[in-house]
Amino acid sequence: MDVVKVLHMKGGSGQTSYALNSLLQQKVISMTKPITEEAITKLYCNTFPAKLAIADLGCSSGPNTLLVVTQLIMTVDKLRRKLSQESPEYVIFLNDLPGNDFNNIFRSLLPNFQQKLTTEIGAGTRPCFLSAVPGSFYGRLFPENSLHFVHSSYSLQWLSQVPEGLENNKGNIYMASSSPKNVMRAYYEQFQKDFGYFLKCRSEELVAGGRMVLTFLGRSSQDPSSKEGCYIWELLATALNDMVLEGIIEEEKLGSFNIPQYTPSPEELKTEVIKERSFTVDRLEVTRVHWDAYHGELSPFDAVMDGGYNVANCMRSVAEPLLVSHFGEEIIEEVFYRYRKILADRMSKEETQFVNVIISVVKA
Ligand code: SAH
């Protein structure tokens, strides 16, 4: 699988699009807001740049990226007023892989963003220049010493490729409790290589004192096969395996499918940052969010009350392009119909939460 070509969230603004099914990721961004605000505050007060360059890496095609950008600009604008500073110009880069539906951001979401900025930000605020940067963040994206702040949420758990040597991970599509040891090792080594290189590239692009706030879908446990990071994919594997048993999917086809993801622990992130040596860790935190973004919300809509439906839709907007490229379009409705039922059953019996690991770092 060529991840750079294949991986993207479901584009557009239709019913199964990422744009309409990313409330969970939005919740995570809101939960992380205090850390992001603290980091941009420290950055601004230490550097007072005339042009403030901010990148959101793995921005996808939904509203969340502009939400983050708005938060960051509003924080800086409030600060510069308080400190009687002139407004910086804002230079904003939205990055994702080339297959991302950038146009959905610019066509459908940008007008609202611009209007919000003009109404909520007062006189004297200098312009905000927004551009898209297609390319992998596992490589250089920006000129040397050109960025002040990097934000990335729920993107860096994606690896640059499916690790090599997973042939014996039969019946699984990710690390699972039944995966052989070499599978765990292969995933961890790919993560180390990718994240190490990510840090090196960003260290070249950030100015001295530049900062990054990176939120990973991760785990708190030391054990990489713990349910925290793996269960959501194990249940999708259950749906796929059932379809193999019924002859709808070929066994070899499933045997050669593995998700290019790694859900790291806080210790694993810290180890890589220390090893790479360009950054110091300012904060490292773990939060949790229920699988169903609507969990505990009062809503008049029936669909919202069906956790299985909500989680299956959220996962579909993330995984559909990967599944289509490997198995073809035909199986998609059936897979997600089954997944929804499996999810609903498990969620009625167990506490199901995603673990978020947030690391805030400063370039030395
Ligand atoms: N930050 C957004 C989107 C998260 S979805 C939010 O919080 O809602 C994860 C995004 O990361 C996807 O759009 C995916 O295409 C992107 N991504 C994954 N690997 C990437 C890579 N190597 N380079 C750039 N973007 C990547």
Short mmCIF file of C-alpha atoms and ligand atoms in Angstrom, two decimals:
data_model
loop_
_atom_site.label_atom_id
_atom_site.label_comp_id
_atom_site.label_asym_id
_atom_site.label_seq_id
_atom_site.Cartn_x
_atom_site.Cartn_y
_atom_site.Cartn_z
CA MET A 1 0.00 0.00 0.00
CA ASP A 2 1.38 3.39 -0.99
CA VAL A 3 0.18 5.40 2.02
CA VAL A 4 1.01 8.79 0.50
CA LYS A 5 -1.25 8.02 -2.46
CA VAL A 6 -4.00 6.08 -0.74
CA LEU A 7 -4.49 7.67 2.67
CA HIS A 8 -7.02 10.47 3.00
CA MET A 9 -10.17 11.00 4.97
CA LYS A 10 -13.45 10.84 3.07
CA GLY A 11 -13.68 14.14 1.17
CA GLY A 12 -16.58 16.44 0.32
CA SER A 13 -19.40 17.37 2.63
CA GLY A 14 -21.76 14.42 2.07
CA GLN A 15 -23.33 12.22 4.73
CA THR A 16 -20.31 9.93 5.10
CA SER A 17 -17.67 12.67 4.66
CA TYR A 18 -14.98 13.47 7.21
CA ALA A 19 -16.29 17.04 7.31
CA LEU A 20 -19.61 15.80 8.71
CA ASN A 21 -18.24 13.02 10.89
CA SER A 22 -15.37 14.57 12.83
CA LEU A 23 -17.10 15.75 15.97
CA LEU A 24 -14.93 13.38 18.01
CA GLN A 25 -11.74 14.97 16.67
CA GLN A 26 -13.26 18.39 17.36
CA LYS A 27 -13.91 17.41 20.97
CA VAL A 28 -10.29 16.35 21.32
CA ILE A 29 -9.14 19.74 19.96
CA SER A 30 -11.36 21.53 22.49
CA MET A 31 -10.04 19.36 25.33
CA THR A 32 -6.48 20.24 24.30
CA LYS A 33 -7.20 23.98 24.01
CA PRO A 34 -5.59 24.96 27.35
CA ILE A 35 -2.30 23.31 26.31
CA THR A 36 -2.38 24.85 22.83
CA GLU A 37 -3.17 28.28 24.27
CA GLU A 38 -0.39 28.04 26.80
CA ALA A 39 2.11 27.08 24.10
CA ILE A 40 1.17 29.86 21.65
CA THR A 41 1.17 32.37 24.54
CA LYS A 42 4.71 31.40 25.57
CA LEU A 43 5.82 31.43 21.93
CA TYR A 44 4.39 34.87 21.26
CA CYS A 45 5.66 36.45 24.46
CA ASN A 46 9.17 35.14 23.86
CA THR A 47 9.50 36.10 20.20
CA PHE A 48 6.97 38.86 19.26
CA PRO A 49 7.27 38.01 15.56
CA ALA A 50 6.12 40.58 12.99
CA LYS A 51 4.97 37.67 10.81
CA LEU A 52 3.65 34.73 12.77
CA ALA A 53 3.92 31.50 10.74
CA ILE A 54 1.72 28.64 11.92
CA ALA A 55 1.24 25.21 10.34
CA ASP A 56 -1.53 22.70 11.00
CA LEU A 57 -0.20 19.32 9.91
CA GLY A 58 -2.73 16.68 8.85
CA CYS A 59 -5.48 19.29 8.53
CA SER A 60 -7.91 17.03 6.60
CA SER A 61 -10.99 18.36 4.83
CA GLY A 62 -13.33 19.24 7.69
CA PRO A 63 -13.99 22.27 9.87
CA ASN A 64 -11.56 21.36 12.69
CA THR A 65 -8.44 22.87 11.17
CA LEU A 66 -10.00 26.32 10.85
CA LEU A 67 -11.30 26.00 14.39
CA VAL A 68 -7.72 25.56 15.62
CA VAL A 69 -6.45 28.42 13.47
CA THR A 70 -9.20 30.71 14.80
CA GLN A 71 -8.34 29.75 18.40
CA LEU A 72 -4.65 30.47 17.84
CA ILE A 73 -5.21 33.83 16.15
CA MET A 74 -7.72 34.95 18.79
CA THR A 75 -5.33 34.03 21.60
CA VAL A 76 -2.48 36.00 20.03
CA ASP A 77 -4.73 38.94 19.21
CA LYS A 78 -5.97 39.18 22.80
CA LEU A 79 -2.40 38.99 24.06
CA ARG A 80 -0.98 41.63 21.77
CA ARG A 81 -3.74 44.03 22.80
CA LYS A 82 -3.09 43.37 26.45
CA LEU A 83 0.62 43.94 25.92
CA SER A 84 0.05 46.94 23.62
CA GLN A 85 1.91 45.33 20.75
CA GLU A 86 1.24 45.80 17.06
CA SER A 87 -0.61 42.92 15.47
CA PRO A 88 1.56 40.41 13.63
CA GLU A 89 0.63 39.30 10.12
CA TYR A 90 -0.62 35.74 10.26
CA VAL A 91 0.82 33.26 7.79
CA ILE A 92 -1.13 30.02 8.03
CA PHE A 93 -0.24 26.75 6.30
CA LEU A 94 -2.70 23.88 6.11
CA ASN A 95 -0.90 20.65 5.31
CA ASP A 96 -2.13 17.19 4.40
CA LEU A 97 -1.35 14.43 1.93
CA PRO A 98 -2.02 15.24 -1.75
CA GLY A 99 -5.18 13.07 -1.83
CA ASN A 100 -6.82 15.31 0.79
CA ASP A 101 -9.87 17.30 -0.28
CA PHE A 102 -8.33 20.73 0.38
CA ASN A 103 -10.96 22.28 -1.82
CA ASN A 104 -13.69 21.45 0.63
CA ILE A 105 -11.95 23.72 3.14
CA PHE A 106 -11.52 26.55 0.70
CA ARG A 107 -14.89 26.25 -1.04
CA SER A 108 -17.25 25.44 1.83
CA LEU A 109 -15.59 26.45 5.06
CA LEU A 110 -13.35 29.42 4.36
CA PRO A 111 -16.06 32.11 3.95
CA ASN A 112 -17.40 31.39 7.42
CA PHE A 113 -13.89 31.48 8.90
CA GLN A 114 -13.11 34.83 7.32
CA GLN A 115 -16.37 36.29 8.51
CA LYS A 116 -15.79 35.01 12.05
CA LEU A 117 -12.34 36.53 12.12
CA THR A 118 -13.54 39.94 10.96
CA THR A 119 -16.38 40.03 13.46
CA GLU A 120 -14.50 38.66 16.47
CA ILE A 121 -11.20 40.39 16.02
CA GLY A 122 -10.97 44.10 16.50
CA ALA A 123 -9.46 46.97 14.57
CA GLY A 124 -5.73 47.01 13.97
CA THR A 125 -5.44 43.27 13.39
CA ARG A 126 -3.25 42.61 10.41
CA PRO A 127 -4.19 40.18 7.62
CA CYS A 128 -4.19 36.41 7.75
CA PHE A 129 -2.72 34.65 4.69
CA LEU A 130 -3.85 31.07 4.33
CA SER A 131 -2.41 28.46 2.00
CA ALA A 132 -2.48 24.72 1.44
CA VAL A 133 0.70 22.67 1.55
CA PRO A 134 0.19 19.21 0.05
CA GLY A 135 2.82 16.63 1.00
CA SER A 136 3.83 14.17 3.69
CA PHE A 137 4.92 15.52 7.06
CA TYR A 138 7.44 12.68 7.02
CA GLY A 139 9.62 14.91 4.89
CA ARG A 140 10.48 18.60 4.60
CA LEU A 141 7.49 20.82 3.84
CA PHE A 142 8.77 24.34 4.61
CA PRO A 143 11.99 26.36 4.20
CA GLU A 144 14.55 26.42 7.01
CA ASN A 145 13.77 28.62 10.02
CA SER A 146 10.46 29.71 8.61
CA LEU A 147 7.87 28.44 11.11
CA HIS A 148 7.00 29.60 14.61
CA PHE A 149 4.32 27.16 15.62
CA VAL A 150 3.24 23.69 14.55
CA HIS A 151 -0.06 22.15 15.52
CA SER A 152 -1.18 18.65 14.70
CA SER A 153 -4.13 16.71 16.07
CA TYR A 154 -5.07 13.06 15.49
CA SER A 155 -2.72 12.81 12.50
CA LEU A 156 0.69 11.65 13.71
CA GLN A 157 -0.53 8.20 14.70
CA TRP A 158 -0.61 7.54 10.95
CA LEU A 159 2.64 5.95 9.81
CA SER A 160 4.45 6.68 6.56
CA GLN A 161 3.94 3.07 5.45
CA VAL A 162 2.60 -0.27 6.58
CA PRO A 163 5.51 -1.82 8.51
CA GLU A 164 7.36 -4.61 6.72
CA GLY A 165 7.20 -8.24 7.85
CA LEU A 166 3.56 -8.48 8.92
CA GLU A 167 2.86 -11.63 6.87
CA ASN A 168 2.09 -13.66 10.00
CA ASN A 169 -0.43 -11.16 11.40
CA LYS A 170 -3.21 -13.34 10.01
CA GLY A 171 -6.79 -12.49 10.85
CA ASN A 172 -5.73 -9.13 12.32
CA ILE A 173 -5.59 -5.77 10.57
CA TYR A 174 -3.55 -3.96 13.24
CA MET A 175 -1.64 -4.97 16.35
CA ALA A 176 -3.88 -7.21 18.45
CA SER A 177 -3.52 -9.32 21.56
CA SER A 178 -3.13 -12.35 19.26
CA SER A 179 -0.44 -10.73 17.06
CA PRO A 180 2.98 -12.41 17.11
CA LYS A 181 5.88 -10.55 18.81
CA ASN A 182 7.57 -9.64 15.52
CA VAL A 183 4.42 -7.74 14.48
CA MET A 184 4.58 -5.55 17.60
CA ARG A 185 8.26 -4.94 16.99
CA ALA A 186 7.72 -4.02 13.35
CA TYR A 187 5.02 -1.49 14.23
CA TYR A 188 7.10 0.08 17.01
CA GLU A 189 10.20 0.33 14.83
CA GLN A 190 8.23 2.01 12.04
CA PHE A 191 6.84 4.49 14.55
CA GLN A 192 10.32 5.28 15.92
CA LYS A 193 11.72 5.82 12.45
CA ASP A 194 8.79 7.98 11.33
CA PHE A 195 8.46 10.14 14.42
CA GLY A 196 12.23 10.59 14.67
CA TYR A 197 12.35 11.83 11.10
CA PHE A 198 9.30 14.04 11.66
CA LEU A 199 11.12 15.73 14.56
CA LYS A 200 14.26 16.22 12.49
CA CYS A 201 12.34 17.84 9.60
CA ARG A 202 10.40 20.16 11.91
CA SER A 203 13.53 21.14 13.82
CA GLU A 204 14.97 22.41 10.55
CA GLU A 205 11.84 24.36 9.72
CA LEU A 206 11.11 25.94 13.12
CA VAL A 207 12.87 29.05 14.38
CA ALA A 208 14.78 28.85 17.69
CA GLY A 209 12.18 28.94 20.47
CA GLY A 210 9.53 27.64 18.03
CA ARG A 211 6.93 25.31 19.48
CA MET A 212 4.81 22.31 18.58
CA VAL A 213 1.66 20.89 20.16
CA LEU A 214 1.06 17.37 18.88
CA THR A 215 -1.96 15.30 19.84
CA PHE A 216 -1.86 11.59 19.10
CA LEU A 217 -4.51 8.95 19.21
CA GLY A 218 -2.47 6.88 21.64
CA ARG A 219 -2.53 4.71 24.73
CA SER A 220 -1.58 5.07 28.37
CA SER A 221 -0.54 1.45 28.87
CA GLN A 222 3.02 0.21 28.33
CA ASP A 223 1.62 -2.72 26.37
CA PRO A 224 1.26 -1.86 22.66
CA SER A 225 -1.37 -4.55 22.19
CA SER A 226 -3.53 -3.21 25.04
CA LYS A 227 -7.17 -2.70 24.13
CA GLU A 228 -6.84 1.10 24.39
CA GLY A 229 -5.29 1.51 20.97
CA CYS A 230 -6.22 -1.73 19.27
CA TYR A 231 -9.80 -2.64 20.14
CA ILE A 232 -11.48 -0.31 17.66
CA TRP A 233 -9.57 -2.03 14.80
CA GLU A 234 -10.06 -5.50 16.30
CA LEU A 235 -13.81 -5.03 16.01
CA LEU A 236 -13.47 -3.95 12.38
CA ALA A 237 -11.35 -7.09 11.85
CA THR A 238 -14.20 -9.14 13.35
CA ALA A 239 -16.59 -7.79 10.71
CA LEU A 240 -14.06 -8.51 7.94
CA ASN A 241 -13.31 -12.03 9.25
CA ASP A 242 -17.05 -12.84 9.37
CA MET A 243 -17.24 -11.82 5.71
CA VAL A 244 -14.30 -14.13 4.90
CA LEU A 245 -16.15 -17.02 6.58
CA GLU A 246 -19.18 -16.27 4.42
CA GLY A 247 -17.06 -16.18 1.27
CA ILE A 248 -17.66 -12.48 0.60
CA ILE A 249 -13.99 -11.53 1.07
CA GLU A 250 -11.02 -13.72 0.10
CA GLU A 251 -8.90 -14.89 3.01
CA GLU A 252 -5.62 -13.87 1.29
CA LYS A 253 -7.01 -10.42 0.66
CA LEU A 254 -7.70 -9.92 4.36
CA GLY A 255 -4.36 -11.51 5.25
CA SER A 256 -2.49 -8.83 3.35
CA PHE A 257 -4.35 -5.84 4.84
CA ASN A 258 -2.80 -3.95 7.74
CA ILE A 259 -3.53 -0.45 9.03
CA PRO A 260 -0.57 1.98 8.80
CA GLN A 261 -1.05 3.37 12.28
CA TYR A 262 0.69 3.29 15.66
CA THR A 263 -0.91 4.49 18.89
CA PRO A 264 2.06 5.50 21.07
CA SER A 265 2.34 5.82 24.84
CA PRO A 266 3.57 9.06 26.50
CA GLU A 267 6.87 7.35 27.38
CA GLU A 268 7.46 6.31 23.77
CA LEU A 269 6.90 9.89 22.57
CA LYS A 270 9.22 11.31 25.20
CA THR A 271 11.93 8.77 24.36
CA GLU A 272 11.94 9.82 20.69
CA VAL A 273 12.03 13.54 21.53
CA ILE A 274 14.99 13.01 23.87
CA LYS A 275 16.76 10.79 21.34
CA GLU A 276 16.39 13.32 18.50
CA ARG A 277 17.71 16.16 20.74
CA SER A 278 16.29 19.22 18.96
CA PHE A 279 13.35 19.78 21.32
CA THR A 280 12.64 19.86 25.03
CA VAL A 281 9.36 18.60 26.43
CA ASP A 282 7.23 21.28 28.06
CA ARG A 283 4.12 19.18 28.67
CA LEU A 284 3.09 15.58 28.22
CA GLU A 285 -0.49 14.69 29.05
CA VAL A 286 -3.08 11.99 28.62
CA THR A 287 -6.82 12.57 28.21
CA ARG A 288 -9.68 10.29 27.30
CA VAL A 289 -12.76 10.64 25.14
CA HIS A 290 -15.68 8.27 24.69
CA TRP A 291 -15.73 6.49 21.30
CA ASP A 292 -19.12 8.03 20.64
CA ALA A 293 -18.72 11.79 20.35
CA TYR A 294 -22.42 12.19 21.18
CA HIS A 295 -22.15 10.10 24.36
CA GLY A 296 -23.85 11.88 27.22
CA GLU A 297 -25.27 14.59 24.95
CA LEU A 298 -28.99 15.25 24.98
CA SER A 299 -30.30 15.17 21.48
CA PRO A 300 -33.68 14.94 19.80
CA PHE A 301 -32.24 12.89 16.92
CA ASP A 302 -32.58 9.10 17.08
CA ALA A 303 -29.38 8.53 15.10
CA VAL A 304 -27.44 10.41 17.72
CA MET A 305 -28.71 8.02 20.37
CA ASP A 306 -27.29 5.05 18.45
CA GLY A 307 -23.65 4.92 19.51
CA GLY A 308 -22.86 2.09 17.08
CA TYR A 309 -24.09 4.24 14.19
CA ASN A 310 -22.10 7.29 15.31
CA VAL A 311 -18.84 5.43 15.85
CA ALA A 312 -19.18 3.40 12.64
CA ASN A 313 -19.75 6.66 10.71
CA CYS A 314 -16.76 8.31 12.32
CA MET A 315 -14.53 5.32 11.54
CA ARG A 316 -15.97 5.07 8.03
CA SER A 317 -15.01 8.64 7.20
CA VAL A 318 -11.47 7.76 8.31
CA ALA A 319 -11.00 4.25 6.93
CA GLU A 320 -13.19 4.02 3.83
CA PRO A 321 -10.56 5.19 1.31
CA LEU A 322 -8.02 2.66 2.70
CA LEU A 323 -10.56 -0.17 2.58
CA VAL A 324 -11.76 0.73 -0.91
CA SER A 325 -8.23 0.77 -2.28
CA HIS A 326 -7.56 -2.74 -0.94
CA PHE A 327 -10.91 -4.55 -1.12
CA GLY A 328 -12.88 -2.52 -3.66
CA GLU A 329 -16.02 -0.45 -3.35
CA GLU A 330 -18.50 -3.35 -3.27
CA ILE A 331 -17.95 -4.50 0.30
CA ILE A 332 -18.09 -1.10 2.00
CA GLU A 333 -21.81 -0.84 2.88
CA GLU A 334 -21.83 -4.39 4.20
CA VAL A 335 -18.64 -3.96 6.28
CA PHE A 336 -19.93 -0.85 8.00
CA TYR A 337 -23.38 -2.30 8.52
CA ARG A 338 -21.78 -5.20 10.40
CA TYR A 339 -19.26 -3.00 12.20
CA ARG A 340 -22.05 -0.78 13.46
CA LYS A 341 -23.81 -3.76 15.06
CA ILE A 342 -20.60 -5.11 16.60
CA LEU A 343 -19.74 -1.67 17.98
CA ALA A 344 -23.21 -1.16 19.45
CA ASP A 345 -23.00 -4.53 21.19
CA ARG A 346 -19.53 -3.91 22.69
CA MET A 347 -20.36 -0.35 23.72
CA SER A 348 -23.42 -1.54 25.62
CA LYS A 349 -21.23 -3.90 27.65
CA GLU A 350 -17.90 -2.14 28.06
CA GLU A 351 -16.40 1.24 28.78
CA THR A 352 -15.02 2.29 25.40
CA GLN A 353 -12.70 5.28 25.21
CA PHE A 354 -9.97 6.60 22.98
CA VAL A 355 -6.79 7.73 24.71
CA ASN A 356 -5.24 11.02 23.59
CA VAL A 357 -1.58 11.70 24.22
CA ILE A 358 -0.57 15.35 23.94
CA ILE A 359 3.02 16.52 23.80
CA SER A 360 4.03 20.18 23.82
CA VAL A 361 7.65 20.79 22.86
CA VAL A 362 10.02 23.75 22.37
CA LYS A 363 12.86 23.92 19.90
CA ALA A 364 16.06 24.38 21.85
N1 SAH B 1 -6.40 17.41 12.31
C1 SAH B 1 -7.70 17.09 11.76
C2 SAH B 1 -7.67 15.85 10.90
C3 SAH B 1 -7.31 14.56 11.55
S1 SAH B 1 -7.50 13.22 10.41
C4 SAH B 1 -8.72 16.97 12.86
O1 SAH B 1 -8.34 16.96 14.01
O2 SAH B 1 -9.90 16.89 12.56
C5 SAH B 1 -5.81 12.80 10.09
C6 SAH B 1 -5.26 13.51 8.88
O3 SAH B 1 -3.85 13.28 8.82
C7 SAH B 1 -5.82 12.96 7.57
O4 SAH B 1 -6.40 13.97 6.82
C8 SAH B 1 -4.62 12.34 6.89
O5 SAH B 1 -4.65 12.44 5.48
C9 SAH B 1 -3.48 13.17 7.49
N2 SAH B 1 -2.16 12.51 7.36
C10 SAH B 1 -1.83 11.24 7.66
N3 SAH B 1 -0.55 11.00 7.37
C11 SAH B 1 -0.04 12.16 6.88
C12 SAH B 1 1.24 12.54 6.40
N4 SAH B 1 2.25 11.68 6.36
N5 SAH B 1 1.42 13.81 5.97
C13 SAH B 1 0.40 14.71 6.00
N6 SAH B 1 -0.86 14.40 6.45
C14 SAH B 1 -1.07 13.13 6.88
#
